Amino acid sequence: MYRYFGELLTRGAGGVLASGCPPATAAADSVLPASVSLLRHRGYSQAVDPADDPNFFTMVEGFFDKGAAIVEDKLVEDLKTRETAEQKRSRVRGILRIIKPCNHVLSVSFPIKRDSGEWEVIEGYRAQHSQHRTPCKGDVPFGGAKAGVKINPKKYSHQLTWANFHFTSVLNRSALAGPGIDVPAPDMSTGEREMSWIADTFATVMGHNDINAHACVTGKPISQGGIHGRISATGRGVFHGIENFINEASYMSQLGMYPGFQDKTFVIQGFGNVGLHTMRYLHRFGAKCVGVGEVDGSIWNPEGINPKELEDYKLANGTIVGFPDSTPYEGSILEADCDILIPAASEKQLTKSNANKIKAKIIAEGANGPTTPEADRIFLERNILVIPDMYLNAGGVTVSYFEWLKNLNHVSYGRLTFKYERDSNYHLLMSVQESLERKFGKHGGSVPIVPTSEFQARIAGASEKDIVHSGLAYTMERSARQIMRTANKYNLGLDLRTAAYVNAIEKVFKVYSEAGLIIT
């Protein structure tokens, strides 16, 4: 089923220009999204590095400024206090200044001994953006957080466990870890193994008296309190995010495309966990992968690439290069001809140097920060829909949240309701059968009730994986609806990134404001 959200993209941005603007500026701004126009007149930073190589933190700060520029007036208007207009604006700007910076950054150093006998000092970091809602975790409205250890896991063996122990122990001693304080999750070069190490270290060193100790980290193996569906969660979230916008007729009409996945082609840069599962779900729902790029080479097949066959080939050979049903792709895979481009590798892949060469009409940011602000501006001018990273790759942290709740509840999802739901469904079928037999009689025997294959698959009730998948799909759909409404409300056109930031700012602002903060 396709949707039509309304005429959310048809109105121009000229109506939001501040009065008194020079005619030339107003004329130029009239063709740009409202976010650009307001940004220019409010004096917030433009977030565009002249060399188009800003660091990720600078990029995020600039995007935050754009969102703050859009939403400031509405936040002032919505304040229900007896303050003057000037006092309200001062309060709003004060809270926005509180939200923007990172509150805590812990930098640690610790030694490890290499196999050669040499000693090396390793650096690690944990940043907590805010504690307006704890535990800190990469999710809105929780206080965002991120960690990293400066080490190449391919160059070390048993030292990785030692480095993990050191890092976790320092977080514990610094009171920056715990189920109600800060809950890390896996990211690049980490997975279930490393998260299990962290959970074990915390439970042994600090959490031996804490029944919730294993909720100190998510992304764990199932045997250690993990949750079914976590491994594929980020890629599945990318799929659902694309699904919500590609089925929206109003957006597709702006791009000159028909809604739905059928006859859509896509290219993925990065065939890791996110790229693999994104490709798998898109393929399952009718889209065709024509190209895949990795650090050591790219492959191409206009007839389509099978995700399972490519996965098996990479597991056997350690690379996608040489995949039988493909040809090597010469040049940048990002510039290949396709409908949907999915950068799922690393940051700053789409810049002003290649933004005008991109042929895709939809860019789905599976990686963090793959698009620089300058490239983002070019895509808006070219009427290319960018589905932003802060929304699109949130599937992993969403399911991590489900895992955290599971650990606090100490019971698997569905365990308490499996039998009840199964029995209820069978009683429903029996009730239908008895009603038909009372109406029409049993001539020739009982009236057979044959459930559909879909209902038969659900008779036994929802498994933990079913519940996780359903919760993730609902979360991604709800967030997409919010972004669409915000884009419509503030006249942002295709600027979904600014709409997503506005949503986040509004949520966090409300928590700060209603917590009783006094801005002086």
Short mmCIF file of C-alpha atoms in Angstrom, two decimals:
data_model
loop_
_atom_site.label_atom_id
_atom_site.label_comp_id
_atom_site.label_asym_id
_atom_site.label_seq_id
_atom_site.Cartn_x
_atom_site.Cartn_y
_atom_site.Cartn_z
CA MET A 1 0.00 0.00 0.00
CA TYR A 2 1.34 3.41 -0.94
CA ARG A 3 0.69 6.60 0.96
CA TYR A 4 0.17 10.23 0.12
CA PHE A 5 1.09 12.49 2.99
CA GLY A 6 -0.27 15.64 1.36
CA GLU A 7 1.09 18.63 -0.48
CA LEU A 8 4.03 18.86 1.87
CA LEU A 9 6.61 19.53 -0.83
CA THR A 10 4.82 21.91 -3.13
CA ARG A 11 5.09 25.19 -1.28
CA GLY A 12 8.06 27.46 -1.82
CA ALA A 13 10.30 28.72 0.94
CA GLY A 14 10.07 32.39 0.11
CA GLY A 15 7.29 33.02 2.58
CA VAL A 16 9.56 32.44 5.55
CA LEU A 17 12.15 35.06 4.64
CA ALA A 18 12.71 37.75 7.20
CA SER A 19 11.27 41.10 6.25
CA GLY A 20 13.74 43.70 5.06
CA CYS A 21 15.99 41.26 3.19
CA PRO A 22 17.76 42.64 0.14
CA PRO A 23 15.83 41.77 -3.04
CA ALA A 24 18.72 39.84 -4.55
CA THR A 25 19.16 37.78 -1.41
CA ALA A 26 15.44 37.10 -1.16
CA ALA A 27 15.33 36.01 -4.80
CA ALA A 28 18.21 33.63 -4.28
CA ASP A 29 16.74 32.28 -1.08
CA SER A 30 13.34 31.68 -2.62
CA VAL A 31 14.64 28.61 -4.42
CA LEU A 32 16.30 27.17 -1.33
CA PRO A 33 14.72 25.22 1.54
CA ALA A 34 13.54 27.24 4.51
CA SER A 35 16.42 25.91 6.62
CA VAL A 36 18.99 27.63 4.42
CA SER A 37 17.07 30.91 4.35
CA LEU A 38 16.53 31.07 8.10
CA LEU A 39 20.10 30.01 8.74
CA ARG A 40 21.42 32.92 6.71
CA HIS A 41 19.38 35.52 8.52
CA ARG A 42 19.70 34.15 12.07
CA GLY A 43 23.48 34.18 12.10
CA TYR A 44 24.01 30.53 13.04
CA SER A 45 27.13 28.82 11.69
CA GLN A 46 26.82 27.43 8.16
CA ALA A 47 28.62 24.14 8.95
CA VAL A 48 30.39 24.25 5.59
CA ASP A 49 34.16 23.91 5.62
CA PRO A 50 35.74 25.71 2.63
CA ALA A 51 37.87 22.64 1.92
CA ASP A 52 34.79 20.43 2.40
CA ASP A 53 36.63 18.25 4.86
CA PRO A 54 35.12 19.08 8.25
CA ASN A 55 35.40 16.56 11.04
CA PHE A 56 32.25 14.70 11.98
CA PHE A 57 31.76 16.67 15.19
CA THR A 58 31.88 19.96 13.28
CA MET A 59 29.38 18.63 10.76
CA VAL A 60 26.93 17.63 13.49
CA GLU A 61 27.30 20.98 15.26
CA GLY A 62 26.51 22.77 12.04
CA PHE A 63 23.46 20.62 11.34
CA PHE A 64 22.32 21.27 14.91
CA ASP A 65 22.63 25.00 14.27
CA LYS A 66 20.41 24.67 11.20
CA GLY A 67 17.79 22.84 13.20
CA ALA A 68 17.99 25.35 16.05
CA ALA A 69 17.55 28.21 13.59
CA ILE A 70 14.35 26.64 12.29
CA VAL A 71 12.75 25.74 15.60
CA GLU A 72 13.74 28.67 17.84
CA ASP A 73 10.65 30.80 17.19
CA LYS A 74 8.31 27.86 17.76
CA LEU A 75 10.01 26.96 21.03
CA VAL A 76 9.60 30.55 22.23
CA GLU A 77 5.96 30.58 21.18
CA ASP A 78 5.21 27.31 22.98
CA LEU A 79 6.67 28.39 26.33
CA LYS A 80 3.73 28.74 28.72
CA THR A 81 5.25 31.06 31.29
CA ARG A 82 4.59 34.60 32.50
CA GLU A 83 7.94 35.80 31.20
CA THR A 84 8.25 38.58 28.67
CA ALA A 85 8.96 37.71 25.04
CA GLU A 86 12.58 38.71 25.52
CA GLN A 87 12.91 36.53 28.63
CA LYS A 88 11.35 33.57 26.82
CA ARG A 89 13.77 33.90 23.92
CA SER A 90 16.66 34.16 26.37
CA ARG A 91 15.48 30.97 28.07
CA VAL A 92 15.15 29.11 24.75
CA ARG A 93 18.58 30.17 23.55
CA GLY A 94 20.06 29.28 26.90
CA ILE A 95 18.66 25.74 26.81
CA LEU A 96 19.81 25.33 23.19
CA ARG A 97 23.30 26.33 24.30
CA ILE A 98 23.12 23.70 27.04
CA ILE A 99 22.01 21.00 24.60
CA LYS A 100 24.68 21.62 21.98
CA PRO A 101 28.04 20.85 23.67
CA CYS A 102 29.27 17.48 24.87
CA ASN A 103 29.13 17.34 28.68
CA HIS A 104 31.78 14.73 29.49
CA VAL A 105 34.73 13.28 27.61
CA LEU A 106 36.93 10.70 29.32
CA SER A 107 40.35 10.08 27.81
CA VAL A 108 42.31 7.07 29.07
CA SER A 109 45.69 5.48 28.38
CA PHE A 110 46.83 1.99 29.35
CA PRO A 111 49.70 -0.35 28.43
CA ILE A 112 49.57 -3.68 26.63
CA LYS A 113 52.37 -6.10 25.81
CA ARG A 114 52.76 -7.16 22.19
CA ASP A 115 53.62 -10.72 21.15
CA SER A 116 57.11 -9.42 20.32
CA GLY A 117 57.64 -8.44 23.95
CA GLU A 118 57.38 -4.72 23.26
CA TRP A 119 55.05 -2.54 25.34
CA GLU A 120 52.58 -0.17 23.74
CA VAL A 121 50.35 2.52 25.16
CA ILE A 122 46.75 2.42 23.90
CA GLU A 123 44.34 5.36 24.00
CA GLY A 124 40.61 5.12 24.62
CA TYR A 125 37.73 7.58 24.89
CA ARG A 126 34.15 7.75 26.15
CA ALA A 127 32.05 10.80 25.40
CA GLN A 128 28.71 11.47 27.09
CA HIS A 129 26.80 14.21 25.33
CA SER A 130 24.31 14.83 28.11
CA GLN A 131 22.64 13.29 31.13
CA HIS A 132 19.20 14.86 30.70
CA ARG A 133 17.90 11.30 30.60
CA THR A 134 19.95 8.36 31.68
CA PRO A 135 21.40 5.97 30.88
CA CYS A 136 23.51 7.70 28.27
CA LYS A 137 23.02 5.88 24.97
CA GLY A 138 22.94 6.84 21.33
CA ASP A 139 19.22 7.45 21.22
CA VAL A 140 16.79 10.34 21.54
CA PRO A 141 15.58 11.29 24.09
CA PHE A 142 18.32 9.53 26.09
CA GLY A 143 21.60 11.36 26.52
CA GLY A 144 23.79 10.39 23.58
CA ALA A 145 27.17 8.72 24.13
CA LYS A 146 30.00 7.14 22.14
CA ALA A 147 33.22 5.29 22.90
CA GLY A 148 36.27 4.12 21.04
CA VAL A 149 39.63 2.46 21.59
CA LYS A 150 42.45 3.50 19.28
CA ILE A 151 43.60 0.08 18.17
CA ASN A 152 43.64 -2.03 15.00
CA PRO A 153 42.17 -5.39 16.04
CA LYS A 154 43.74 -7.13 13.03
CA LYS A 155 47.22 -6.52 14.46
CA TYR A 156 46.58 -7.98 17.91
CA SER A 157 45.52 -11.32 19.39
CA HIS A 158 45.01 -11.99 23.11
CA GLN A 159 45.88 -8.34 23.81
CA LEU A 160 42.36 -7.38 22.75
CA THR A 161 40.87 -8.97 25.86
CA TRP A 162 43.42 -7.14 28.00
CA ALA A 163 42.68 -3.82 26.29
CA ASN A 164 38.97 -4.42 26.75
CA PHE A 165 39.44 -5.21 30.45
CA HIS A 166 41.54 -2.08 31.00
CA PHE A 167 39.10 0.18 29.19
CA THR A 168 36.03 -1.18 30.96
CA SER A 169 37.76 -1.03 34.34
CA VAL A 170 38.62 2.64 33.86
CA LEU A 171 35.00 3.40 32.91
CA ASN A 172 33.89 1.62 36.08
CA ARG A 173 36.31 3.50 38.33
CA SER A 174 35.23 6.78 36.75
CA ALA A 175 31.55 6.00 37.44
CA LEU A 176 30.86 6.22 33.70
CA ALA A 177 29.40 2.75 33.28
CA GLY A 178 26.39 0.88 34.53
CA PRO A 179 22.82 -0.08 33.58
CA GLY A 180 21.45 3.23 34.83
CA ILE A 181 24.44 5.41 33.93
CA ASP A 182 25.90 4.61 30.53
CA VAL A 183 25.17 1.65 28.24
CA PRO A 184 27.58 1.14 25.29
CA ALA A 185 26.82 -0.94 22.20
CA PRO A 186 28.89 -2.38 19.31
CA ASP A 187 30.07 -0.36 16.35
CA MET A 188 32.94 -0.57 13.86
CA SER A 189 35.32 -3.51 14.48
CA THR A 190 33.34 -4.69 17.51
CA GLY A 191 30.52 -7.16 17.95
CA GLU A 192 29.00 -9.72 20.30
CA ARG A 193 32.40 -10.94 21.53
CA GLU A 194 33.61 -7.54 22.70
CA MET A 195 30.25 -6.67 24.28
CA SER A 196 30.32 -9.98 26.18
CA TRP A 197 33.78 -9.10 27.49
CA ILE A 198 32.54 -5.72 28.71
CA ALA A 199 29.52 -7.27 30.44
CA ASP A 200 31.68 -9.91 32.14
CA THR A 201 34.24 -7.33 33.28
CA PHE A 202 31.58 -5.03 34.69
CA ALA A 203 29.76 -7.87 36.46
CA THR A 204 33.02 -9.14 37.97
CA VAL A 205 34.64 -5.86 38.96
CA MET A 206 31.72 -3.60 39.85
CA GLY A 207 28.42 -5.36 39.39
CA HIS A 208 28.73 -8.46 41.54
CA ASN A 209 26.03 -7.09 43.84
CA ASP A 210 23.89 -5.70 41.00
CA ILE A 211 21.20 -8.01 39.67
CA ASN A 212 20.97 -5.81 36.55
CA ALA A 213 24.71 -5.95 35.86
CA HIS A 214 24.40 -7.45 32.37
CA ALA A 215 22.27 -4.47 31.29
CA CYS A 216 25.50 -2.42 31.35
CA VAL A 217 26.03 -3.06 27.64
CA THR A 218 23.95 -4.21 24.66
CA GLY A 219 24.73 -6.19 21.53
CA LYS A 220 25.68 -9.24 23.62
CA PRO A 221 25.35 -12.90 22.56
CA ILE A 222 21.98 -14.48 23.34
CA SER A 223 23.58 -16.65 26.04
CA GLN A 224 24.82 -13.53 27.83
CA GLY A 225 21.51 -11.67 27.81
CA GLY A 226 21.46 -10.53 24.20
CA ILE A 227 18.34 -10.29 22.09
CA HIS A 228 17.23 -12.00 18.89
CA GLY A 229 17.38 -9.67 15.89
CA ARG A 230 20.18 -7.41 17.17
CA ILE A 231 22.79 -8.45 14.60
CA SER A 232 20.61 -7.52 11.61
CA ALA A 233 18.94 -4.56 13.36
CA THR A 234 20.86 -1.69 11.77
CA GLY A 235 20.50 -3.06 8.23
CA ARG A 236 16.85 -3.90 8.83
CA GLY A 237 16.34 -0.36 10.14
CA VAL A 238 17.92 1.05 6.97
CA PHE A 239 15.48 -1.02 4.94
CA HIS A 240 12.46 0.16 6.94
CA GLY A 241 13.63 3.77 6.69
CA ILE A 242 13.87 3.57 2.91
CA GLU A 243 10.54 1.73 2.82
CA ASN A 244 8.73 4.52 4.66
CA PHE A 245 9.83 7.16 2.18
CA ILE A 246 9.80 5.13 -1.03
CA ASN A 247 6.15 4.22 -0.38
CA GLU A 248 5.25 7.89 0.18
CA ALA A 249 3.67 9.06 -3.07
CA SER A 250 4.19 12.76 -2.39
CA TYR A 251 7.96 12.35 -2.10
CA MET A 252 8.27 9.98 -5.03
CA SER A 253 6.29 12.35 -7.27
CA GLN A 254 8.80 15.08 -6.47
CA LEU A 255 11.59 12.77 -7.63
CA GLY A 256 9.76 11.66 -10.76
CA MET A 257 9.50 8.09 -9.48
CA TYR A 258 6.69 5.65 -8.75
CA PRO A 259 6.19 4.46 -5.15
CA GLY A 260 7.36 1.02 -4.11
CA PHE A 261 10.48 -1.13 -4.49
CA GLN A 262 9.53 -2.83 -7.74
CA ASP A 263 11.83 -1.92 -10.67
CA LYS A 264 14.12 0.08 -8.33
CA THR A 265 17.87 -0.47 -8.53
CA PHE A 266 20.33 0.21 -5.74
CA VAL A 267 24.06 0.36 -5.09
CA ILE A 268 25.71 -0.28 -1.73
CA GLN A 269 29.09 1.03 -0.64
CA GLY A 270 30.32 -1.22 2.15
CA PHE A 271 29.42 -4.90 2.43
CA GLY A 272 29.79 -5.26 6.18
CA ASN A 273 27.04 -6.02 8.65
CA VAL A 274 24.90 -3.01 7.70
CA GLY A 275 25.40 -3.33 3.96
CA LEU A 276 24.73 -7.08 3.93
CA HIS A 277 21.45 -6.96 5.83
CA THR A 278 20.24 -3.85 4.01
CA MET A 279 20.91 -5.59 0.69
CA ARG A 280 19.16 -8.75 1.89
CA TYR A 281 15.91 -7.01 2.87
CA LEU A 282 15.79 -4.75 -0.17
CA HIS A 283 16.33 -7.78 -2.42
CA ARG A 284 13.57 -9.68 -0.59
CA PHE A 285 11.07 -6.89 -1.25
CA GLY A 286 11.75 -6.55 -4.95
CA ALA A 287 14.57 -4.03 -5.37
CA LYS A 288 17.60 -5.04 -7.46
CA CYS A 289 21.20 -4.57 -6.33
CA VAL A 290 23.33 -3.71 -9.36
CA GLY A 291 26.57 -2.74 -7.64
CA VAL A 292 28.54 -3.26 -4.42
CA GLY A 293 31.70 -1.44 -3.41
CA GLU A 294 34.34 -2.36 -0.85
CA VAL A 295 37.72 -0.90 0.06
CA ASP A 296 39.54 -3.38 -2.20
CA GLY A 297 37.27 -3.11 -5.23
CA SER A 298 33.75 -2.86 -6.61
CA ILE A 299 31.54 -5.25 -8.59
CA TRP A 300 28.70 -4.62 -11.04
CA ASN A 301 25.87 -6.60 -12.59
CA PRO A 302 22.95 -4.74 -14.20
CA GLU A 303 20.89 -7.96 -13.97
CA GLY A 304 21.18 -8.02 -10.21
CA ILE A 305 23.47 -9.46 -7.51
CA ASN A 306 22.17 -12.13 -5.14
CA PRO A 307 22.96 -11.16 -1.52
CA LYS A 308 23.20 -14.73 -0.19
CA GLU A 309 25.56 -15.81 -2.95
CA LEU A 310 27.71 -12.72 -2.43
CA GLU A 311 27.77 -13.31 1.34
CA ASP A 312 28.89 -16.91 0.85
CA TYR A 313 31.57 -15.83 -1.63
CA LYS A 314 32.97 -13.21 0.75
CA LEU A 315 33.01 -15.67 3.66
CA ALA A 316 34.96 -18.14 1.52
CA ASN A 317 37.36 -15.66 -0.11
CA GLY A 318 37.57 -12.69 2.25
CA THR A 319 36.61 -10.28 -0.51
CA ILE A 320 33.83 -9.50 -2.99
CA VAL A 321 36.36 -9.00 -5.77
CA GLY A 322 36.08 -11.75 -8.37
CA PHE A 323 32.48 -12.63 -7.55
CA PRO A 324 31.40 -14.90 -10.47
CA ASP A 325 28.11 -13.22 -11.36
CA SER A 326 29.61 -9.76 -11.80
CA THR A 327 32.22 -7.65 -13.55
CA PRO A 328 34.71 -5.29 -11.93
CA TYR A 329 33.39 -1.73 -11.75
CA GLU A 330 35.89 0.84 -12.92
CA GLY A 331 35.61 4.22 -11.23
CA SER A 332 33.70 5.24 -8.13
CA ILE A 333 30.78 2.97 -7.27
CA LEU A 334 29.12 6.01 -5.67
CA GLU A 335 28.70 7.54 -9.12
CA ALA A 336 27.13 4.43 -10.66
CA ASP A 337 23.74 4.60 -12.35
CA CYS A 338 21.00 3.53 -9.90
CA ASP A 339 17.82 4.72 -8.19
CA ILE A 340 19.00 4.33 -4.58
CA LEU A 341 22.55 4.87 -3.34
CA ILE A 342 23.38 3.46 0.10
CA PRO A 343 26.72 4.63 1.54
CA ALA A 344 27.21 2.13 4.38
CA ALA A 345 30.96 2.40 4.92
CA SER A 346 32.53 5.46 6.53
CA GLU A 347 32.05 9.20 6.83
CA LYS A 348 32.59 11.97 4.25
CA GLN A 349 32.19 9.80 1.16
CA LEU A 350 29.90 12.26 -0.61
CA THR A 351 31.56 15.66 -0.98
CA LYS A 352 31.35 18.68 -3.23
CA SER A 353 33.87 17.00 -5.54
CA ASN A 354 31.49 14.16 -6.46
CA ALA A 355 28.04 15.47 -5.44
CA ASN A 356 27.26 16.66 -8.97
CA LYS A 357 28.25 13.26 -10.39
CA ILE A 358 25.81 11.23 -8.29
CA LYS A 359 23.10 9.69 -10.48
CA ALA A 360 20.85 8.24 -7.77
CA LYS A 361 17.63 10.07 -6.87
CA ILE A 362 17.61 8.71 -3.31
CA ILE A 363 20.62 8.63 -0.99
CA ALA A 364 20.09 6.45 2.08
CA GLU A 365 22.79 7.09 4.68
CA GLY A 366 23.57 3.72 6.25
CA ALA A 367 26.90 5.01 7.58
CA ASN A 368 27.48 7.82 10.05
CA GLY A 369 28.20 11.15 8.39
CA PRO A 370 28.75 9.97 4.80
CA THR A 371 27.61 13.34 3.37
CA THR A 372 29.43 16.60 3.98
CA PRO A 373 27.39 19.78 4.47
CA GLU A 374 28.50 21.14 1.10
CA ALA A 375 27.41 17.94 -0.66
CA ASP A 376 24.15 18.04 1.26
CA ARG A 377 23.49 21.53 -0.11
CA ILE A 378 24.21 20.37 -3.66
CA PHE A 379 21.84 17.43 -3.31
CA LEU A 380 19.05 19.76 -2.16
CA GLU A 381 19.64 21.97 -5.19
CA ARG A 382 19.58 18.91 -7.47
CA ASN A 383 16.31 17.65 -5.95
CA ILE A 384 17.91 14.47 -4.59
CA LEU A 385 16.26 12.97 -1.51
CA VAL A 386 18.76 12.30 1.28
CA ILE A 387 17.42 10.09 4.08
CA PRO A 388 19.69 11.17 6.95
CA ASP A 389 21.92 8.93 9.03
CA MET A 390 20.59 10.04 12.42
CA TYR A 391 17.26 8.49 11.47
CA LEU A 392 18.14 5.80 8.97
CA ASN A 393 20.82 3.85 10.83
CA ALA A 394 19.06 4.03 14.20
CA GLY A 395 17.86 0.42 13.94
CA GLY A 396 20.80 -0.91 15.92
CA VAL A 397 20.39 1.44 18.85
CA THR A 398 16.63 0.91 18.82
CA VAL A 399 17.00 -2.84 19.24
CA SER A 400 19.76 -2.21 21.78
CA TYR A 401 17.15 -0.34 23.77
CA PHE A 402 14.87 -3.40 23.54
CA GLU A 403 17.77 -5.54 24.81
CA TRP A 404 18.35 -3.18 27.73
CA LEU A 405 14.66 -3.45 28.69
CA LYS A 406 14.87 -7.24 28.43
CA ASN A 407 17.86 -7.30 30.79
CA LEU A 408 16.08 -5.12 33.33
CA ASN A 409 12.94 -7.28 33.15
CA HIS A 410 14.95 -10.53 33.36
CA VAL A 411 12.61 -12.33 30.98
CA SER A 412 12.56 -12.91 27.23
CA TYR A 413 9.97 -11.11 25.16
CA GLY A 414 6.92 -13.30 24.59
CA ARG A 415 7.78 -15.96 27.13
CA LEU A 416 4.87 -15.07 29.43
CA THR A 417 2.30 -14.97 26.62
CA PHE A 418 3.28 -17.75 24.16
CA LYS A 419 0.87 -20.40 25.42
CA TYR A 420 -1.97 -17.99 26.13
CA GLU A 421 -1.82 -16.55 22.62
CA ARG A 422 -1.61 -19.98 21.02
CA ASP A 423 -4.57 -21.30 22.99
CA SER A 424 -6.56 -18.12 22.28
CA ASN A 425 -6.00 -18.48 18.54
CA TYR A 426 -7.09 -22.13 18.53
CA HIS A 427 -10.18 -21.26 20.58
CA LEU A 428 -10.96 -18.57 18.02
CA LEU A 429 -10.85 -21.10 15.19
CA MET A 430 -13.00 -23.53 17.18
CA SER A 431 -15.52 -20.77 17.90
CA VAL A 432 -15.79 -19.95 14.19
CA GLN A 433 -16.24 -23.63 13.38
CA GLU A 434 -18.98 -24.12 15.99
CA SER A 435 -20.80 -20.98 14.82
CA LEU A 436 -20.84 -22.22 11.22
CA GLU A 437 -22.00 -25.68 12.27
CA ARG A 438 -24.85 -24.23 14.33
CA LYS A 439 -25.91 -22.12 11.37
CA PHE A 440 -25.54 -24.66 8.56
CA GLY A 441 -25.48 -27.97 10.40
CA LYS A 442 -23.02 -30.87 10.13
CA HIS A 443 -24.33 -32.41 6.93
CA GLY A 444 -21.56 -34.65 5.71
CA GLY A 445 -19.36 -34.00 8.75
CA SER A 446 -17.74 -31.10 10.56
CA VAL A 447 -17.21 -27.82 8.78
CA PRO A 448 -13.45 -27.56 8.10
CA ILE A 449 -11.74 -24.35 9.16
CA VAL A 450 -8.47 -23.90 7.30
CA PRO A 451 -6.41 -20.88 8.43
CA THR A 452 -4.40 -18.92 5.88
CA SER A 453 -0.66 -19.53 5.78
CA GLU A 454 -0.09 -16.10 7.36
CA PHE A 455 -2.42 -16.85 10.28
CA GLN A 456 -1.03 -20.36 10.66
CA ALA A 457 2.45 -18.90 11.08
CA ARG A 458 1.17 -16.65 13.89
CA ILE A 459 -1.03 -19.15 15.74
CA ALA A 460 1.70 -20.04 18.23
CA GLY A 461 2.13 -16.39 19.21
CA ALA A 462 4.92 -13.92 18.68
CA SER A 463 8.51 -15.02 19.30
CA GLU A 464 11.11 -12.64 20.67
CA LYS A 465 12.39 -12.04 17.14
CA ASP A 466 8.85 -11.32 15.92
CA ILE A 467 8.36 -8.77 18.70
CA VAL A 468 11.73 -7.14 18.03
CA HIS A 469 11.08 -6.90 14.30
CA SER A 470 7.60 -5.47 14.90
CA GLY A 471 8.88 -2.94 17.44
CA LEU A 472 11.67 -1.82 15.11
CA ALA A 473 9.33 -1.43 12.14
CA TYR A 474 6.88 0.58 14.24
CA THR A 475 9.63 2.80 15.64
CA MET A 476 11.05 3.55 12.19
CA GLU A 477 7.58 4.26 10.77
CA ARG A 478 6.62 6.54 13.65
CA SER A 479 9.87 8.48 13.35
CA ALA A 480 9.42 8.81 9.57
CA ARG A 481 5.92 10.22 10.12
CA GLN A 482 7.35 12.76 12.57
CA ILE A 483 10.05 13.81 10.11
CA MET A 484 7.48 14.21 7.32
CA ARG A 485 5.21 16.31 9.52
CA THR A 486 8.11 18.50 10.57
CA ALA A 487 9.25 18.97 6.97
CA ASN A 488 5.71 20.03 6.14
CA LYS A 489 5.28 22.23 9.21
CA TYR A 490 8.50 24.20 8.64
CA ASN A 491 8.36 24.17 4.86
CA LEU A 492 11.62 22.26 4.50
CA GLY A 493 10.95 20.49 1.21
CA LEU A 494 13.36 17.58 0.75
CA ASP A 495 15.58 18.69 3.64
CA LEU A 496 14.87 15.66 5.81
CA ARG A 497 18.12 16.08 7.72
CA THR A 498 17.08 19.43 9.15
CA ALA A 499 13.61 18.03 9.88
CA ALA A 500 15.18 15.14 11.82
CA TYR A 501 17.37 17.52 13.81
CA VAL A 502 14.37 19.74 14.58
CA ASN A 503 12.52 16.69 15.92
CA ALA A 504 15.45 15.73 18.13
CA ILE A 505 15.94 19.28 19.40
CA GLU A 506 12.24 19.61 20.26
CA LYS A 507 12.29 16.37 22.27
CA VAL A 508 15.44 17.13 24.21
CA PHE A 509 14.42 20.76 24.73
CA LYS A 510 11.14 19.64 26.27
CA VAL A 511 12.95 17.42 28.78
CA TYR A 512 15.32 20.21 29.78
CA SER A 513 12.59 22.83 29.95
CA GLU A 514 10.16 20.76 32.01
CA ALA A 515 12.93 19.60 34.35
CA GLY A 516 12.86 23.07 35.89
CA LEU A 517 16.17 24.45 34.67
CA ILE A 518 16.66 28.09 35.58
CA ILE A 519 18.50 30.09 32.95
CA THR A 520 20.02 33.31 34.33
#
